[in-house]
Coordinates of C-alpha atoms and ligand atoms in Angstrom, one line a residue:
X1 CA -110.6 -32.8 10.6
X2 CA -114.2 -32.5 11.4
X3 CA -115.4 -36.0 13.5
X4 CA -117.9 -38.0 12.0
X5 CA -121.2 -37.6 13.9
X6 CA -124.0 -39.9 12.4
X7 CA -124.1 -41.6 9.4
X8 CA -126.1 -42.2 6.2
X9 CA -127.7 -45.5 5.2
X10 CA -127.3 -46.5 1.1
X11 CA -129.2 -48.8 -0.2
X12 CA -127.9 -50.2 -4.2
X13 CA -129.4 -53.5 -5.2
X14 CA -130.8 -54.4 -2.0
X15 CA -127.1 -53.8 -0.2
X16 CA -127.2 -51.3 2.8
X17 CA -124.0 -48.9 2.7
X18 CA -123.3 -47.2 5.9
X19 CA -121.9 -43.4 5.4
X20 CA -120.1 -41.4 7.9
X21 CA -121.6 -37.5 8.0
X22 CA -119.2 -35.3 9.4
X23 CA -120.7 -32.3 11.4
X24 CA -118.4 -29.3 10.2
X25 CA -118.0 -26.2 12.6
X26 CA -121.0 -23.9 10.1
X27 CA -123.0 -25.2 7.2
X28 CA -124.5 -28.0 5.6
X29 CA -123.6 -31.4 6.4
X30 CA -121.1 -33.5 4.7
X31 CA -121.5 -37.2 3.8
X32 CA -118.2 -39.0 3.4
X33 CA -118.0 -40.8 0.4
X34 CA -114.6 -41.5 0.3
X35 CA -114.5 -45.7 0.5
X36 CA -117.9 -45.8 -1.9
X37 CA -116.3 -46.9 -4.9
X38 CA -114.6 -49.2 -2.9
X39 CA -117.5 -50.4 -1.1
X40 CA -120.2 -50.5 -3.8
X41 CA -118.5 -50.2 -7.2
X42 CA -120.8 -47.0 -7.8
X43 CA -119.4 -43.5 -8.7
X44 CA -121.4 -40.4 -7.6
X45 CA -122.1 -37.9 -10.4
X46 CA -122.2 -33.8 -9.7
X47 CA -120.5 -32.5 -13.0
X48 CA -120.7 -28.5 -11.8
X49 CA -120.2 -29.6 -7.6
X50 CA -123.0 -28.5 -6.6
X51 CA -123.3 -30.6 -4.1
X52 CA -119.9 -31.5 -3.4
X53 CA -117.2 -30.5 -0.9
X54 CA -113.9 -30.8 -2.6
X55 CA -112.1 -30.3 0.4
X56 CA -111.6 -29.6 4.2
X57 CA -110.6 -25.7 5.0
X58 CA -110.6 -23.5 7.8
X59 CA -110.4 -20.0 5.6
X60 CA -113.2 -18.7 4.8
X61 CA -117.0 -19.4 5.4
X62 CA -120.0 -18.1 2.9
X63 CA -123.7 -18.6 4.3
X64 CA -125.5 -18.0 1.0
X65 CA -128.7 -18.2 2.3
X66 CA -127.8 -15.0 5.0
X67 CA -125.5 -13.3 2.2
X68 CA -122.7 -13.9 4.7
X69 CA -118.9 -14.1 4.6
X70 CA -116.3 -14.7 7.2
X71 CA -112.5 -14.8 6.8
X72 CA -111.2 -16.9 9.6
X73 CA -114.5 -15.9 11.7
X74 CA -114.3 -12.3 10.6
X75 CA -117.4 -10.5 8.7
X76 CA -116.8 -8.8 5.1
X77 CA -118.1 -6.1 5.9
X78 CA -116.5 -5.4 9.2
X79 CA -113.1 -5.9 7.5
X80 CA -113.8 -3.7 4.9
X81 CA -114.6 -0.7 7.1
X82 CA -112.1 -1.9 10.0
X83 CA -109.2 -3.7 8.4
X84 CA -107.1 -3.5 5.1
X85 CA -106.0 -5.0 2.5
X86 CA -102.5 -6.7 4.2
X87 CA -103.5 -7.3 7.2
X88 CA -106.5 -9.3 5.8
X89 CA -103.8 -11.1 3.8
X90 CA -102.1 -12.1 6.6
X91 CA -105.1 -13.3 8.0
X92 CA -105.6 -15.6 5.3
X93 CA -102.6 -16.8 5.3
X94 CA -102.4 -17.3 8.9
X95 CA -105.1 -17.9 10.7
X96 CA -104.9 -14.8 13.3
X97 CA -105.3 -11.2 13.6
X98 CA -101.7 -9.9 13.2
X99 CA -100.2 -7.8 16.8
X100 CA -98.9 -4.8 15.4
X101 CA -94.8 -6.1 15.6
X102 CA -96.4 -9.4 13.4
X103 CA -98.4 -6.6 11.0
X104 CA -95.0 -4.3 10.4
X105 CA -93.0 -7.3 10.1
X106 CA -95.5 -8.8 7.3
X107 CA -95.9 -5.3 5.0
X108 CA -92.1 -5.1 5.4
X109 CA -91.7 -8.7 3.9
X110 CA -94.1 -8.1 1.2
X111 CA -93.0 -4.4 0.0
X112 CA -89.5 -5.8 -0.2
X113 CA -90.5 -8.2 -2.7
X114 CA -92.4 -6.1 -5.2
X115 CA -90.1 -5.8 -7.7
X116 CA -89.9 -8.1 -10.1
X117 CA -86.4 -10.0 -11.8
X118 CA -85.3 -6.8 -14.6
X119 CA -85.0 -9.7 -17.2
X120 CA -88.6 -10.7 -16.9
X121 CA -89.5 -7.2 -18.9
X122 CA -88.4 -9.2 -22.2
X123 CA -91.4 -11.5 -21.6
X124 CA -93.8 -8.0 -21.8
X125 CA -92.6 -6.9 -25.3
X126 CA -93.3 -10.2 -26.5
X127 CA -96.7 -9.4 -26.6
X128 CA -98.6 -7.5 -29.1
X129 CA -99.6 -4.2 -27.8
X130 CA -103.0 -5.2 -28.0
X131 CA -103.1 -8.5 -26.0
X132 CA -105.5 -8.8 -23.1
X133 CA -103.7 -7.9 -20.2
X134 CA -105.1 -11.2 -18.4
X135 CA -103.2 -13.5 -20.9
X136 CA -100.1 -11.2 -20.2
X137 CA -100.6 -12.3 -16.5
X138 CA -101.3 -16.3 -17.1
X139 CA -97.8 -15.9 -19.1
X140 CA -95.4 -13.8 -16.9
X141 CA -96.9 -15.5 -13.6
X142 CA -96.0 -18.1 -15.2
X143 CA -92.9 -17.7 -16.0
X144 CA -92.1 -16.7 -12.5
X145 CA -91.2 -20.0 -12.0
X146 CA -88.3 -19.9 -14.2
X147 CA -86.8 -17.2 -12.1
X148 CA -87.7 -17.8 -8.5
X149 CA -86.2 -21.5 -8.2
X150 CA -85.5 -21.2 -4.5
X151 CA -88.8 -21.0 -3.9
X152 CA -90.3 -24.0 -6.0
X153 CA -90.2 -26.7 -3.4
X154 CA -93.2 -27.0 -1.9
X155 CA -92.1 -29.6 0.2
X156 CA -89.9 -26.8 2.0
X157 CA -92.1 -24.8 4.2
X158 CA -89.9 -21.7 4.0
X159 CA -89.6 -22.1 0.3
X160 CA -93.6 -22.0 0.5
X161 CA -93.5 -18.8 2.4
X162 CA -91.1 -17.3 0.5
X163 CA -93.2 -18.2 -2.6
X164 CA -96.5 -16.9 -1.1
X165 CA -94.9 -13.4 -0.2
X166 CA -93.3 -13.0 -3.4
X167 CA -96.2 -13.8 -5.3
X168 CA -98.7 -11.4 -3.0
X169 CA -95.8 -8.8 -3.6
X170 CA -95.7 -9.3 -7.4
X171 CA -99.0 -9.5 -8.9
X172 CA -100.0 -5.7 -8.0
X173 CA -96.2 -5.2 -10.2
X174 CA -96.8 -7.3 -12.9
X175 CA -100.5 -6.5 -13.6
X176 CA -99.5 -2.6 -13.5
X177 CA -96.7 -3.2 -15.9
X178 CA -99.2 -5.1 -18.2
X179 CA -101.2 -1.7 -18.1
X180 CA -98.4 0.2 -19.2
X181 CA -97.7 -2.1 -22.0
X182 CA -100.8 -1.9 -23.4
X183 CA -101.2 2.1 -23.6
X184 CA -97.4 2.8 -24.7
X185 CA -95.7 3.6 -21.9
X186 CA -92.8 3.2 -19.8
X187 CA -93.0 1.3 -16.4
X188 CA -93.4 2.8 -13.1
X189 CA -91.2 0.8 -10.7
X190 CA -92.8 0.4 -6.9
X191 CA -91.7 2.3 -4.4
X192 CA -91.0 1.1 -0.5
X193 CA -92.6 4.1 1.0
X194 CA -96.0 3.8 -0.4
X195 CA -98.5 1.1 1.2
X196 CA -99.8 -1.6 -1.4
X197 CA -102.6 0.2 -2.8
X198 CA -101.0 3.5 -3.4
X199 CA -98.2 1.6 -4.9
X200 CA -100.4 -0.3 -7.4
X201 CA -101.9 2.8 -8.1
X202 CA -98.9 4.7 -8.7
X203 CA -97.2 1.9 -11.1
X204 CA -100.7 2.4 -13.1
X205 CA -100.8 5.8 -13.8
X206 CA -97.6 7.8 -12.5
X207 CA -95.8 8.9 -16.4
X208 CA -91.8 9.5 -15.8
X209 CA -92.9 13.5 -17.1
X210 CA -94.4 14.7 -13.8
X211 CA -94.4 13.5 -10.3
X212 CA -97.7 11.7 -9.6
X213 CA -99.0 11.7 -6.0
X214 CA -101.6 9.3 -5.0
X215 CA -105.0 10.5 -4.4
X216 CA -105.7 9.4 -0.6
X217 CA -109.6 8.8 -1.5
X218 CA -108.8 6.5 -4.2
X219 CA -105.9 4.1 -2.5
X220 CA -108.9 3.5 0.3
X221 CA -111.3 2.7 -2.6
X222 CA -108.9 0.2 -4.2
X223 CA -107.4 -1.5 -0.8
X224 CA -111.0 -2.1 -0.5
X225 CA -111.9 -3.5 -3.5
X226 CA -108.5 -5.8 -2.8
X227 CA -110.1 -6.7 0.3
X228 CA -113.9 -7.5 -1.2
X229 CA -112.1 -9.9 -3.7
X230 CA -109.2 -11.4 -1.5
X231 CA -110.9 -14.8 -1.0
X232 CA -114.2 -16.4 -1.5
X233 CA -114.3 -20.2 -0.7
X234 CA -113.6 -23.4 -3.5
X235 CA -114.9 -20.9 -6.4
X236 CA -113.8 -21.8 -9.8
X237 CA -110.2 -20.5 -10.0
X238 CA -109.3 -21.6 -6.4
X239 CA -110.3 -25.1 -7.0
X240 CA -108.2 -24.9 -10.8
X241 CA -105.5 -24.0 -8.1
X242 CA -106.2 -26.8 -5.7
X243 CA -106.4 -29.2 -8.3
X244 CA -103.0 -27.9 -10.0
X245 CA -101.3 -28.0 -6.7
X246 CA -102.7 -31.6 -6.0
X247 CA -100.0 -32.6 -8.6
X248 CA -97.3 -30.8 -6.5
X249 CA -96.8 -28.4 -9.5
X250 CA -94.7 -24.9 -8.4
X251 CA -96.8 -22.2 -6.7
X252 CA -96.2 -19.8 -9.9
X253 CA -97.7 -22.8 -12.3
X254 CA -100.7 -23.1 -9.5
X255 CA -101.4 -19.5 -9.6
X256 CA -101.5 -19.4 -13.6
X257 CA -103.3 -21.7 -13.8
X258 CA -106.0 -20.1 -11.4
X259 CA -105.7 -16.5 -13.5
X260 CA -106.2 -18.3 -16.3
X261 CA -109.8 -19.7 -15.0
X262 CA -110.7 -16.1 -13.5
X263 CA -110.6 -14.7 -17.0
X264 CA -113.7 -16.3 -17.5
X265 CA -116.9 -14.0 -18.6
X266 CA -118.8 -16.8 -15.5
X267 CA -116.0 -15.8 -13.1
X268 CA -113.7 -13.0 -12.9
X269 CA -114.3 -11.7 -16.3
X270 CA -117.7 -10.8 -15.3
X271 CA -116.8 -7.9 -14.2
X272 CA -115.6 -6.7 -17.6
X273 CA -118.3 -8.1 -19.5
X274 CA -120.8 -5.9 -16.5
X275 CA -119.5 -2.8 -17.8
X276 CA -119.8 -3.8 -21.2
X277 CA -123.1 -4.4 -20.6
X278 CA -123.9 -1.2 -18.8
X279 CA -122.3 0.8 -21.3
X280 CA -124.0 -1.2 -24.0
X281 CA -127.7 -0.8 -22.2
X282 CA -126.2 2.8 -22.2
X283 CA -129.7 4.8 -20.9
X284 CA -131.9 3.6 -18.7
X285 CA -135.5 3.4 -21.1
X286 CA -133.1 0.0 -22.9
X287 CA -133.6 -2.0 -19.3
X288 CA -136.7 -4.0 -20.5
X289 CA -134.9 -5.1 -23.8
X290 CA -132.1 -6.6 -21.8
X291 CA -134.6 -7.4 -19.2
X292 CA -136.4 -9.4 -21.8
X293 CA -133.2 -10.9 -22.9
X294 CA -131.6 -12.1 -19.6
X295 CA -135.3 -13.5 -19.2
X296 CA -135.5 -15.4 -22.9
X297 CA -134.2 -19.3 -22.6
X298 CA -133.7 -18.9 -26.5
X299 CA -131.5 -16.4 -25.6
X300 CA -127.2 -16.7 -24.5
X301 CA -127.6 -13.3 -22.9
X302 CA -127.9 -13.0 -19.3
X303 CA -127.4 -10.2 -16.8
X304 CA -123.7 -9.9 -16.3
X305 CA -122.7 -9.4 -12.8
X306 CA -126.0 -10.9 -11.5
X307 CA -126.5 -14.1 -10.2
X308 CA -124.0 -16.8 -7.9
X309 CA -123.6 -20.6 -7.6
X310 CA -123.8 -20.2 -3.4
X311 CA -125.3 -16.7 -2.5
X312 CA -129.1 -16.7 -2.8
X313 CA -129.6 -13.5 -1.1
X314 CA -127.6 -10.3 -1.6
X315 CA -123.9 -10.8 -2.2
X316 CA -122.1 -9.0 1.0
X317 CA -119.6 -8.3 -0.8
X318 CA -122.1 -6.2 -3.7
X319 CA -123.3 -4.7 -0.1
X320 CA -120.6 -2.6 0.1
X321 CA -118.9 -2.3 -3.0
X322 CA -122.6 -0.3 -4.0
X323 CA -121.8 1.7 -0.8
X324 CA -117.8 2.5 -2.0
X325 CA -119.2 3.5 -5.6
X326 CA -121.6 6.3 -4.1
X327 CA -118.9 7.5 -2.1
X328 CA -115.5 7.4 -4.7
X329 CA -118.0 8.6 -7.3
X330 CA -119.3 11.5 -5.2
X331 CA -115.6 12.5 -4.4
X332 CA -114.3 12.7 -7.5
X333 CA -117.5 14.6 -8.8
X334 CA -118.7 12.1 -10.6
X335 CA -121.7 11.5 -8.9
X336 CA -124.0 11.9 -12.1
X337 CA -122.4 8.9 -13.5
X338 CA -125.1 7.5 -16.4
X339 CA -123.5 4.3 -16.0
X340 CA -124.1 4.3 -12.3
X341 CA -127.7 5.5 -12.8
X342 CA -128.1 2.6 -15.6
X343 CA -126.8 -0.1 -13.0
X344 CA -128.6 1.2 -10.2
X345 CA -132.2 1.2 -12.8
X346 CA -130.9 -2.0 -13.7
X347 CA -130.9 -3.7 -10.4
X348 CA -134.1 -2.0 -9.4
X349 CA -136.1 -3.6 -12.5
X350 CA -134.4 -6.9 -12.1
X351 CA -135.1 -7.3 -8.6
X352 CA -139.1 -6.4 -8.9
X353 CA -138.9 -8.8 -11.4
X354 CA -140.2 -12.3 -10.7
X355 CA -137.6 -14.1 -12.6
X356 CA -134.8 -13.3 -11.0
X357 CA -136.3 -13.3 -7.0
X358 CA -137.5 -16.5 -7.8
X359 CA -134.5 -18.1 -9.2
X360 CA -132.3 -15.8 -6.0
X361 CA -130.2 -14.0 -8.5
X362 CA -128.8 -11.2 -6.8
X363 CA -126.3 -8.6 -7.9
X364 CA -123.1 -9.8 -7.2
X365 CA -119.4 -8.6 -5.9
X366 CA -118.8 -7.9 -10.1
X367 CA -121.5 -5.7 -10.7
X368 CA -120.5 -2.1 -8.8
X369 CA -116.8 -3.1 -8.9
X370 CA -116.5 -1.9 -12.2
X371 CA -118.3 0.9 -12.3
X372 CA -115.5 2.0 -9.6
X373 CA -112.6 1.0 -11.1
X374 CA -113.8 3.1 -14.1
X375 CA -114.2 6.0 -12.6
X376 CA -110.7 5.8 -11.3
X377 CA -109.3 5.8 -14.6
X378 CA -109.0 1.8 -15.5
X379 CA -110.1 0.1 -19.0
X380 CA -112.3 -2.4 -18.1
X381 CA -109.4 -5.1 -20.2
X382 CA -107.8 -4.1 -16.3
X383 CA -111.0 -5.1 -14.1
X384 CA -110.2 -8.6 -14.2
X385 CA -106.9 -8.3 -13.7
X386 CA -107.1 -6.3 -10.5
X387 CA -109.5 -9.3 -9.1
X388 CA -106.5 -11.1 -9.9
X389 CA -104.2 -9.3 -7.8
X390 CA -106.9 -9.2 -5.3
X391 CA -107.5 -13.0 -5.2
X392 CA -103.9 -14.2 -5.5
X393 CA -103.9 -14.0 -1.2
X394 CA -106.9 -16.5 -1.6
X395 CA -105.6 -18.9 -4.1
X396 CA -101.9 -19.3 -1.9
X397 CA -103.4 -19.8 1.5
X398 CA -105.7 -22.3 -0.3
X399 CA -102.9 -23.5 -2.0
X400 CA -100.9 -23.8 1.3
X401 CA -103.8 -25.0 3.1
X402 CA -103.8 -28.3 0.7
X403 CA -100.6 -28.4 0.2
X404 CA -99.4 -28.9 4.2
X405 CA -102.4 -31.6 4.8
X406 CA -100.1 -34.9 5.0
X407 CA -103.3 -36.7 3.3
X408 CA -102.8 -35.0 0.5
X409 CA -104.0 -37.0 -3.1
X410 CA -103.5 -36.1 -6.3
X411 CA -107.3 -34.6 -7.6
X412 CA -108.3 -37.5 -10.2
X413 CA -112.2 -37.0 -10.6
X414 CA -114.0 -40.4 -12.3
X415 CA -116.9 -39.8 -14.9
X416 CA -120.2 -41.3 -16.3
X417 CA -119.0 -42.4 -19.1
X418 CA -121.7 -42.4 -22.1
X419 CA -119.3 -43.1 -25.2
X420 CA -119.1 -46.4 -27.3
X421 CA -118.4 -49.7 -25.7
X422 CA -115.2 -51.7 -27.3
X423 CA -115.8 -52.4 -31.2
X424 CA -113.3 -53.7 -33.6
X425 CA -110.9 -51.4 -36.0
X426 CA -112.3 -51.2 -39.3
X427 CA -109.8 -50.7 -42.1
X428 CA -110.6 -47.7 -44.5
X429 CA -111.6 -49.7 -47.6
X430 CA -114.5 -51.6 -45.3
X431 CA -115.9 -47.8 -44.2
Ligands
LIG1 C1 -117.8 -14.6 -9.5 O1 -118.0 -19.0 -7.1 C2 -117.6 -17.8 -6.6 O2 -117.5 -17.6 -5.5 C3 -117.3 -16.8 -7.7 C4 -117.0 -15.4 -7.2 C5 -115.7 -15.3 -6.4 O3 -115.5 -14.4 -5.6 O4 -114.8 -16.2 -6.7 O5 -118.0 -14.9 -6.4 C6 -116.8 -14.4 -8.4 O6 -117.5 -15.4 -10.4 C7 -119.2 -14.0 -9.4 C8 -120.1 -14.5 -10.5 C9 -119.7 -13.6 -11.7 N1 -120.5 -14.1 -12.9 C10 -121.5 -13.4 -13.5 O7 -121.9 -12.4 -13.0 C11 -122.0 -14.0 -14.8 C12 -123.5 -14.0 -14.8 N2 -124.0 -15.0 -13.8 C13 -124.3 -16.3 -14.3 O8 -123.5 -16.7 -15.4 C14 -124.5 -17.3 -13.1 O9 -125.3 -16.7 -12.2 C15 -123.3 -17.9 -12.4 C16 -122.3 -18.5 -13.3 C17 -122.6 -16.9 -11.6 C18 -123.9 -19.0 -11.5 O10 -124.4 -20.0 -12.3 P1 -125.0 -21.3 -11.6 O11 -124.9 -21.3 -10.2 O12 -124.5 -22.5 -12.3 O13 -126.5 -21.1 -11.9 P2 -127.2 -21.5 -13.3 O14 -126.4 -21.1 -14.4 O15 -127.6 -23.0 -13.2 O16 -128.5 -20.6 -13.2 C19 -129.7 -21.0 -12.5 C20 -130.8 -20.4 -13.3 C21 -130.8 -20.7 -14.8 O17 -132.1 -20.7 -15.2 P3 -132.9 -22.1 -15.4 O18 -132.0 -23.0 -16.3 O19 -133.0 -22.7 -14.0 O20 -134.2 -21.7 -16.0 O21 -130.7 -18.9 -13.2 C22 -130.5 -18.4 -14.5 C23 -130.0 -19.6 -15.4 O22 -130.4 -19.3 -16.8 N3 -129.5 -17.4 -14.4 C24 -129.5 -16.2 -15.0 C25 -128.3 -15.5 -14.5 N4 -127.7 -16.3 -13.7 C26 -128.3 -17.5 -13.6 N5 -130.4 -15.6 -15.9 C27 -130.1 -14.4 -16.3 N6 -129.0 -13.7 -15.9 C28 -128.1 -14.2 -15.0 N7 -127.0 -13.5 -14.6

């Protein structure tokens, strides 16, 4: 824990209220308001936490002001072009760089676990054809609790382990089989040969009819977009996480409940709804209408894929997911893309625009992604699930992270409460 360095002078009612500030190893200060209600009787009020630091981690660091993010130290971008997918997973998860012995030992953990139990398929055909694969996910992941119980104790730290790797292992099986569901056919079991990506892929979009091998140029584009989304801070759905696992709820209850809050159109879903903009914008001479639109107060509308509670610059990880769309498009020979034209007309406009460089809003890591995952062949219903498989790394190590802190508390936020004071019962005949 970060020591405290200074402190912070209160004043309520003519009291004085020392605070301790800690000084953390990067960013802003933090003033440690722990013992206030204690102290002074007050509560403090930040509904959205803006200015609040739920918690202590070590995992990842985001500079909004620089558009920077670091994993354990390490730069987005560098692990995108230099890393992958698993090896920044194990980074997450602990702490290091893996050697290469620590690396092979890791992949061979996590492919051995991506099968799934065979009776879990029942849960799939419970589902209309037509649900949202994302509520397919917040139920089977779920459920995963029902069938893993030697891995439920979070006290146990191997049961946490064993937890973390089958969950990482799972999520690319289970969102692929919720693909298949939806579009008729069979599933495509993994295989043990193929590297995570290239597995994911194949479960996707291999048919039992003809032998499917995986196109090199997009597994690199997908372990990248794994990478891009692997982690990113206390956002929405890793907090839902923390705060599940504050109640020491299983790790498949935690994780649930953090898919469940990445389905959001504000979140994860963003990435959907961006394409449904795009597609709905369609050519670029609409741009001013939605322009206009994003720009009207009167107006729910706003620029999907845009905007970000802590980057007020360019989001790193838009950086190169911008770069990666050039480059799959352009391999596959889709370079012409309209879509792509649209988004990259979009951004231009928006960004020449006062509105949005005044208020910082930036394209962020949802706006290319989909235009990518498109392009590969997914239905934007998948998008969000793939930043789900993606962020599941993020959400255990957080999830171990809080859960191996010996001060850990149970997350029980106060409120300002604006409601009716006490007033007596009045029996229906006197109303
Ligand atoms: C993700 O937190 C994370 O790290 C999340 C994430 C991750 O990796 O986990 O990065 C992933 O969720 C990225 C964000 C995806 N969501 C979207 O793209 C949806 C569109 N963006 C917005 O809804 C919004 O920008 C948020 C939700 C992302 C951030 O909202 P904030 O920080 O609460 O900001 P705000 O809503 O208070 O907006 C500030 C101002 C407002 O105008 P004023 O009231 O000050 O006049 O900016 C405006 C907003 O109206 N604004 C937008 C806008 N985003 C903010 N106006 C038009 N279009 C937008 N996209």
């Amino acid at each position: 824990m970060a020591e405290h360095t200074k402190s912070a002078k209160l004043t309520i009612d003519g009291k004085d209220y020392e605070l301790p500030i800690f000084s953390p190893s990067a960013g802003p200060d933090v003033i440690d308001i722990r013992k206030l209600y204690a102290q002074a009787g007050v509560f403090t009020y930040d509904p959205g936490f803006t200015s609040t630091a739920a918690c202590d981690s070590t995992i990842t660091f985001i500079d909004g002001d620089k558009g920077e993010l670091l994993h354990r130290g390490y730069s987005i971008d560098e692990l995108a072009s230099k890393s992958h997918y698993l090896e920044v997973c194990y980074l997450l998860l602990y702490g290091e760089l893996p050697s290469p012995a620590q690396l092979e030992d890791f992949e061979s953990r996590v492919t051995n676990h991506t099968m799934i139990h065979e009776q879990m398929i029942n849960f799939f055909r419970g589902f209309r054809r037509d649900a949202h694969p994302m509520a397919v996910m917040v139920g089977v992941v779920g459920a995963m609790s029902a069938f893993y119980h030697d891995s439920t104790d979070i006290n146990d730290p191997w049961q946490r382990e064993v937890a973390s790797i089958r969950l990482i292992a799972k999520m690319p099986t289970v969102a692929a089989m919720a693909y298949k569901y939806s579009v008729g056919q069979p599933f495509v079991y993994p295989r043990n040969e193929l590297d995570y990506a290239s597995n994911f892929l194949r479960m996707c979009f291999a048919v039992p009819a003809e032998d499917y091998e995986v196109n090199p140029i997009l597994s690199r584009a997908m372990d990248r977009i794994f990478t891009l989304h692997a982690d990113h801070e206390q956002n929405a759905s890793t907090s839902t996480v923390r705060l599940a696992s504050s109640s020491s709820a299983n790790p498949f209850a935690c994780i649930a409940a953090g898919i469940a809050c990445l389905w959001g159109p504000a979140h994860g879903g963003a990435n959907q709804a961006c394409l449904e903009m795009l597609n709905e914008i369609g050519t670029p001479d609409r741009i001013p209408e939605f322009i206009a639109r994003a720009k009207d107060k009167n107006d729910p509308f706003r620029l999907m894929g845009f905007g970000h509670r802590v980057y007020k610059n360019f989001d790193p990880r838009a950086t190169v997911m911008k770069e990666s769309a050039d480059e799959v498009l352009e391999l596959l020979g889709v370079e012409n893309n309209p879509i792509l034209q649209v988004a990259k007309e979009l951004e231009a406009a928006a960004l020449a625009d006062p509105y949005f460089t005044e208020k910082k809003l930036f394209p962020n890591v949802d706006f290319y992604s989909g235009i990518i995952l498109e392009a590969m062949g997914f239905p934007t219903s998948m998008f969000t699930p793939i930043f789900a498989v993606a962020r599941t790394v993020g959400w255990i190590s957080q999830w171990k992270e809080q859960i191996s802190d010996p001060q850990l508390k149970i997350g029980r936020p106060r409120q300002l409460y604006q409601g009716s004071t006490r007033r007596p019962y009045q029996d229906i005949e006197n109303r």
